[in-house]
């Protein structure tokens, strides 16, 4: 895996002939730094301005794909006319598109009950936050004392294990978070494949770019690689990722956005001359 800035000459060569680019990015830990409380993860004005500028480029389609609830994601990014994929791609809205995974939709009441059970089981542990995201659940424990981490895991498993054993749900771990999702054959990779099919221009395939920072993004990286796209891990020290390139931080992601816009400006100037 190579640092994207070091590999920029070859990446620029890959970008040049692409008539349509689908730019996809995770939110937390990618566009924004990881923070102790998820509600404090706000997009910087600079990042929003760069994404908005990219979305206005004729050759680009911009999508934000996140584990956050769809409405929360839309509110935080606040850019009109782009694609939002919430709940790891279980719910997607964009120009000419509205999608909700039907199995996940049917399980909304079940997840509401599960949220109540988890809130009760984990309510005595200081720093735990159980988030009901409609189609999925998240248990955040970044603010929990390290000595209490095992207690969080034990209480979580006590509630979740019986339902998981019946095949109704699946769980994954992220950065100080447990994710609970319907046990459907759907992930960020499948959501990205759907978007590539939906937003291709005529018979031409889009060149996909995807940035992510966590285990749930690995499915996305694999699909991007399958389509000969540009897969980028954001963070330090990831050796077992499927991504082909890496950036160290959301600050470097902002720099990359600027490089894409500058590259587009130069291409337009070359064409006009």
CSV table of C-alpha atoms in Angstrom, one decimal:
chain,number,residue,atom,x,y,z
A,1,UNK,CA,0.0,0.0,0.0
A,2,UNK,CA,1.4,3.3,-1.1
A,3,UNK,CA,0.8,6.8,0.2
A,4,UNK,CA,-1.5,8.5,-2.3
A,5,UNK,CA,0.6,11.7,-2.6
A,6,UNK,CA,3.7,9.6,-3.5
A,7,UNK,CA,1.6,7.7,-6.1
A,8,UNK,CA,-0.1,10.9,-7.4
A,9,UNK,CA,1.6,10.8,-10.9
A,10,UNK,CA,0.2,7.4,-11.6
A,11,UNK,CA,-3.2,8.2,-10.1
A,12,UNK,CA,-3.4,11.3,-12.2
A,13,UNK,CA,-2.7,9.2,-15.3
A,14,UNK,CA,-5.6,7.0,-14.2
A,15,UNK,CA,-7.9,10.0,-13.8
A,16,UNK,CA,-7.1,11.7,-17.0
A,17,UNK,CA,-9.1,9.5,-19.5
A,18,UNK,CA,-12.1,9.0,-17.2
A,19,UNK,CA,-15.2,10.8,-18.6
A,20,UNK,CA,-17.2,10.2,-15.4
A,21,UNK,CA,-15.8,9.8,-11.8
A,22,UNK,CA,-17.9,8.5,-8.9
A,23,UNK,CA,-16.3,9.9,-5.8
A,24,UNK,CA,-17.4,8.0,-2.6
A,25,UNK,CA,-16.3,8.7,0.9
A,26,UNK,CA,-17.1,7.4,4.4
A,27,UNK,CA,-17.8,10.2,7.0
A,28,UNK,CA,-16.5,9.5,10.5
A,29,UNK,CA,-12.7,9.1,10.6
A,30,UNK,CA,-12.5,9.9,6.9
A,31,UNK,CA,-14.0,13.3,6.3
A,32,UNK,CA,-14.0,14.1,10.0
A,33,UNK,CA,-11.6,13.1,12.8
A,34,UNK,CA,-12.8,10.4,15.2
A,35,UNK,CA,-14.1,12.1,18.3
A,36,UNK,CA,-15.2,10.9,21.8
A,37,UNK,CA,-18.9,11.6,21.1
A,38,UNK,CA,-20.3,10.9,17.6
A,39,UNK,CA,-22.6,13.9,17.8
A,40,UNK,CA,-19.5,16.1,17.8
A,41,UNK,CA,-18.2,14.8,14.5
A,42,UNK,CA,-18.9,17.9,12.4
A,43,UNK,CA,-17.7,18.5,8.8
A,44,UNK,CA,-15.2,21.4,8.6
A,45,UNK,CA,-16.3,24.4,6.4
A,46,UNK,CA,-13.2,23.7,4.2
A,47,UNK,CA,-14.2,20.1,3.6
A,48,UNK,CA,-17.8,21.0,2.8
A,49,UNK,CA,-16.7,23.7,0.4
A,50,UNK,CA,-14.3,21.3,-1.4
A,51,UNK,CA,-17.0,18.6,-1.6
A,52,UNK,CA,-19.5,21.1,-2.9
A,53,UNK,CA,-17.1,22.3,-5.6
A,54,UNK,CA,-16.4,18.7,-6.6
A,55,UNK,CA,-20.1,18.0,-6.9
A,56,UNK,CA,-20.5,20.9,-9.2
A,57,UNK,CA,-17.9,19.5,-11.6
A,58,UNK,CA,-19.6,18.0,-14.7
A,59,UNK,CA,-17.5,14.8,-14.7
A,60,UNK,CA,-18.0,14.0,-11.0
A,61,UNK,CA,-20.8,12.4,-9.0
A,62,UNK,CA,-20.3,12.7,-5.2
A,63,UNK,CA,-21.6,10.1,-2.7
A,64,UNK,CA,-21.2,9.9,1.1
A,65,UNK,CA,-21.7,6.4,2.5
A,66,UNK,CA,-21.7,5.9,6.2
A,67,UNK,CA,-22.9,3.8,9.1
A,68,UNK,CA,-24.9,6.8,10.3
A,69,UNK,CA,-28.6,7.1,9.9
A,70,UNK,CA,-29.5,8.6,6.5
A,71,UNK,CA,-31.2,11.8,7.9
A,72,UNK,CA,-28.3,12.4,10.4
A,73,UNK,CA,-25.8,12.1,7.5
A,74,UNK,CA,-27.8,14.5,5.3
A,75,UNK,CA,-28.0,17.0,8.1
A,76,UNK,CA,-24.3,16.9,8.9
A,77,UNK,CA,-23.0,17.1,5.3
A,78,UNK,CA,-25.6,19.6,4.2
A,79,UNK,CA,-24.8,19.5,0.5
A,80,UNK,CA,-27.8,19.4,-1.9
A,81,UNK,CA,-27.8,17.3,-5.1
A,82,UNK,CA,-25.4,14.6,-3.9
A,83,UNK,CA,-25.9,10.9,-3.0
A,84,UNK,CA,-26.3,9.9,0.7
A,85,UNK,CA,-26.1,6.3,1.7
A,86,UNK,CA,-26.8,5.7,5.4
A,87,UNK,CA,-26.8,2.6,7.6
A,88,UNK,CA,-23.9,1.1,5.7
A,89,UNK,CA,-25.9,1.5,2.4
A,90,UNK,CA,-29.2,0.0,3.6
A,91,UNK,CA,-30.8,3.4,2.8
A,92,UNK,CA,-29.8,5.5,-0.2
A,93,UNK,CA,-31.1,8.8,-1.6
A,94,UNK,CA,-29.7,10.8,-4.5
A,95,UNK,CA,-30.7,12.4,-7.7
A,96,UNK,CA,-33.4,10.2,-9.3
A,97,UNK,CA,-32.9,7.5,-6.6
A,98,UNK,CA,-34.5,6.4,-3.4
A,99,UNK,CA,-33.7,2.9,-2.0
A,100,UNK,CA,-34.3,1.1,1.3
A,101,UNK,CA,-33.4,-2.5,1.7
A,102,UNK,CA,-36.8,-4.2,2.1
A,103,UNK,CA,-35.7,-6.7,4.8
A,104,UNK,CA,-34.2,-4.0,6.9
A,105,UNK,CA,-37.4,-1.9,6.5
A,106,UNK,CA,-39.5,-4.8,7.8
A,107,UNK,CA,-37.2,-5.1,10.9
A,108,UNK,CA,-37.5,-1.5,12.1
A,109,UNK,CA,-39.9,-2.4,15.0
A,110,UNK,CA,-37.7,-5.3,16.0
A,111,UNK,CA,-34.6,-3.0,16.2
A,112,UNK,CA,-36.6,-0.5,18.3
A,113,UNK,CA,-37.2,-3.3,20.8
A,114,UNK,CA,-33.6,-4.3,20.7
A,115,UNK,CA,-32.6,-0.7,21.4
A,116,UNK,CA,-34.7,-0.7,24.5
A,117,UNK,CA,-33.1,-4.0,25.7
A,118,UNK,CA,-29.6,-2.8,25.1
A,119,UNK,CA,-30.2,0.5,26.7
A,120,UNK,CA,-31.5,-1.2,29.8
A,121,UNK,CA,-28.6,-3.8,29.9
A,122,UNK,CA,-25.9,-1.1,29.4
A,123,UNK,CA,-27.5,1.7,31.2
A,124,UNK,CA,-25.5,1.3,34.4
A,125,UNK,CA,-22.1,1.6,32.6
A,126,UNK,CA,-21.0,5.2,32.5
A,127,UNK,CA,-20.0,6.5,29.0
A,128,UNK,CA,-22.0,3.9,26.9
A,129,UNK,CA,-24.3,5.3,24.2
A,130,UNK,CA,-26.8,3.1,22.5
A,131,UNK,CA,-27.8,4.7,19.2
A,132,UNK,CA,-31.0,3.8,17.4
A,133,UNK,CA,-30.4,4.5,13.7
A,134,UNK,CA,-33.8,3.1,12.5
A,135,UNK,CA,-32.5,0.3,10.3
A,136,UNK,CA,-29.4,-0.5,12.5
A,137,UNK,CA,-28.0,0.0,16.0
A,138,UNK,CA,-24.7,1.2,17.3
A,139,UNK,CA,-23.2,0.8,20.8
A,140,UNK,CA,-20.6,3.5,21.3
A,141,UNK,CA,-18.1,3.0,24.2
A,142,UNK,CA,-15.3,5.4,23.4
A,143,UNK,CA,-16.0,7.3,26.7
A,144,UNK,CA,-16.1,4.2,28.8
A,145,UNK,CA,-13.2,3.5,31.2
A,146,UNK,CA,-10.8,0.9,29.8
A,147,UNK,CA,-11.4,-1.3,32.9
A,148,UNK,CA,-15.1,-1.4,32.0
A,149,UNK,CA,-14.6,-2.5,28.3
A,150,UNK,CA,-15.1,-6.2,29.1
A,151,UNK,CA,-18.3,-5.4,31.1
A,152,UNK,CA,-19.7,-3.6,28.0
A,153,UNK,CA,-18.9,-6.6,25.8
A,154,UNK,CA,-20.4,-9.1,28.2
A,155,UNK,CA,-23.7,-7.1,28.5
A,156,UNK,CA,-23.8,-6.6,24.8
A,157,UNK,CA,-23.4,-10.3,24.1
A,158,UNK,CA,-25.9,-11.2,26.7
A,159,UNK,CA,-28.6,-9.3,24.8
A,160,UNK,CA,-27.4,-9.9,21.3
A,161,UNK,CA,-26.2,-13.5,21.2
A,162,UNK,CA,-29.7,-15.3,21.3
A,163,UNK,CA,-31.0,-13.2,18.4
A,164,UNK,CA,-27.8,-13.5,16.4
A,165,UNK,CA,-27.8,-17.3,16.8
A,166,UNK,CA,-31.3,-17.4,15.2
A,167,UNK,CA,-29.8,-15.7,12.1
A,168,UNK,CA,-31.9,-12.5,12.4
A,169,UNK,CA,-29.0,-10.1,12.9
A,170,UNK,CA,-25.2,-9.7,12.4
A,171,UNK,CA,-22.7,-7.7,14.4
A,172,UNK,CA,-19.4,-6.1,13.6
A,173,UNK,CA,-16.9,-4.1,15.6
A,174,UNK,CA,-15.5,-0.7,14.7
A,175,UNK,CA,-13.4,1.9,16.5
A,176,UNK,CA,-14.9,1.6,20.0
A,177,UNK,CA,-18.3,0.7,18.6
A,178,UNK,CA,-20.4,-2.4,18.1
A,179,UNK,CA,-22.7,-2.3,15.1
A,180,UNK,CA,-25.9,-4.4,14.9
A,181,UNK,CA,-27.5,-4.9,11.5
A,182,UNK,CA,-30.1,-7.1,9.9
A,183,UNK,CA,-28.7,-10.4,8.7
A,184,UNK,CA,-29.1,-9.5,5.0
A,185,UNK,CA,-26.6,-9.9,2.2
A,186,UNK,CA,-25.9,-6.2,2.0
A,187,UNK,CA,-22.9,-4.1,2.8
A,188,UNK,CA,-21.0,-1.0,1.6
A,189,UNK,CA,-19.5,-2.9,-1.3
A,190,UNK,CA,-22.9,-3.9,-2.6
A,191,UNK,CA,-24.2,-0.4,-2.1
A,192,UNK,CA,-21.3,1.0,-4.1
A,193,UNK,CA,-21.9,-1.6,-6.9
A,194,UNK,CA,-25.5,-0.5,-7.0
A,195,UNK,CA,-24.5,3.2,-7.3
A,196,UNK,CA,-22.0,2.4,-10.1
A,197,UNK,CA,-24.8,0.7,-12.0
A,198,UNK,CA,-27.3,3.5,-11.4
A,199,UNK,CA,-25.1,6.5,-12.1
A,200,UNK,CA,-23.1,5.3,-15.1
A,201,UNK,CA,-23.3,7.6,-18.1
A,202,UNK,CA,-24.7,5.7,-21.0
A,203,UNK,CA,-22.6,2.7,-21.8
A,204,UNK,CA,-19.5,4.1,-20.1
A,205,UNK,CA,-18.5,2.8,-16.7
A,206,UNK,CA,-17.6,5.4,-14.1
A,207,UNK,CA,-14.1,5.4,-12.5
A,208,UNK,CA,-14.9,4.9,-8.8
A,209,UNK,CA,-12.9,6.5,-5.9
A,210,UNK,CA,-13.6,5.4,-2.4
A,211,UNK,CA,-12.2,6.6,0.9
A,212,UNK,CA,-12.8,4.8,4.3
A,213,UNK,CA,-11.1,4.1,7.6
A,214,UNK,CA,-12.7,1.1,9.3
A,215,UNK,CA,-13.5,-2.6,8.9
A,216,UNK,CA,-16.9,-1.9,7.4
A,217,UNK,CA,-15.2,-0.1,4.5
A,218,UNK,CA,-13.2,-3.2,3.5
A,219,UNK,CA,-16.2,-4.5,1.4
A,220,UNK,CA,-16.2,-1.2,-0.4
A,221,UNK,CA,-12.4,-1.3,-1.1
A,222,UNK,CA,-12.8,-4.8,-2.7
A,223,UNK,CA,-15.6,-3.7,-5.0
A,224,UNK,CA,-13.6,-0.6,-6.0
A,225,UNK,CA,-10.6,-2.8,-6.8
A,226,UNK,CA,-12.8,-5.1,-8.9
A,227,UNK,CA,-13.8,-2.1,-11.0
A,228,UNK,CA,-10.2,-1.0,-11.3
A,229,UNK,CA,-10.9,2.1,-9.2
A,230,UNK,CA,-8.9,4.1,-6.6
A,231,UNK,CA,-9.3,2.6,-3.1
A,232,UNK,CA,-7.9,4.8,-0.2
A,233,UNK,CA,-7.6,3.9,3.5
A,234,UNK,CA,-7.6,6.8,5.8
A,235,UNK,CA,-5.5,6.4,9.0
A,236,UNK,CA,-2.1,5.1,10.2
A,237,UNK,CA,-0.7,1.6,10.3
A,238,UNK,CA,-3.3,-0.4,8.4
A,239,UNK,CA,-1.4,-3.4,6.9
A,240,UNK,CA,-4.3,-5.8,6.3
A,241,UNK,CA,-6.6,-3.5,4.3
A,242,UNK,CA,-7.7,-4.2,0.7
A,243,UNK,CA,-7.1,-0.5,-0.1
A,244,UNK,CA,-4.4,0.2,-2.7
A,245,UNK,CA,-3.4,3.7,-1.3
A,246,UNK,CA,-3.6,5.5,2.1
A,247,UNK,CA,-3.9,9.0,3.5
A,248,UNK,CA,-3.0,9.6,7.1
A,249,UNK,CA,-5.9,11.8,8.3
A,250,UNK,CA,-9.0,13.8,7.3
A,251,UNK,CA,-6.7,16.8,6.9
A,252,UNK,CA,-4.9,14.9,4.1
A,253,UNK,CA,-8.3,14.0,2.6
A,254,UNK,CA,-9.1,17.7,2.3
A,255,UNK,CA,-5.7,18.1,0.6
A,256,UNK,CA,-6.6,15.3,-1.8
A,257,UNK,CA,-10.0,16.9,-2.6
A,258,UNK,CA,-8.1,20.1,-3.5
A,259,UNK,CA,-5.8,18.1,-5.8
A,260,UNK,CA,-8.8,16.6,-7.6
A,261,UNK,CA,-10.2,20.0,-8.2
A,262,UNK,CA,-6.9,21.4,-9.4
A,263,UNK,CA,-6.4,18.5,-11.7
A,264,UNK,CA,-9.9,19.1,-13.2
A,265,UNK,CA,-9.1,22.8,-13.7
A,266,UNK,CA,-5.9,21.9,-15.6
A,267,UNK,CA,-7.7,19.4,-17.8
A,268,UNK,CA,-10.3,22.0,-18.7
A,269,UNK,CA,-7.5,24.5,-19.6
A,270,UNK,CA,-5.8,22.0,-21.8
A,271,UNK,CA,-9.0,21.2,-23.6
A,272,UNK,CA,-9.8,24.9,-24.2
A,273,UNK,CA,-6.4,25.5,-25.7
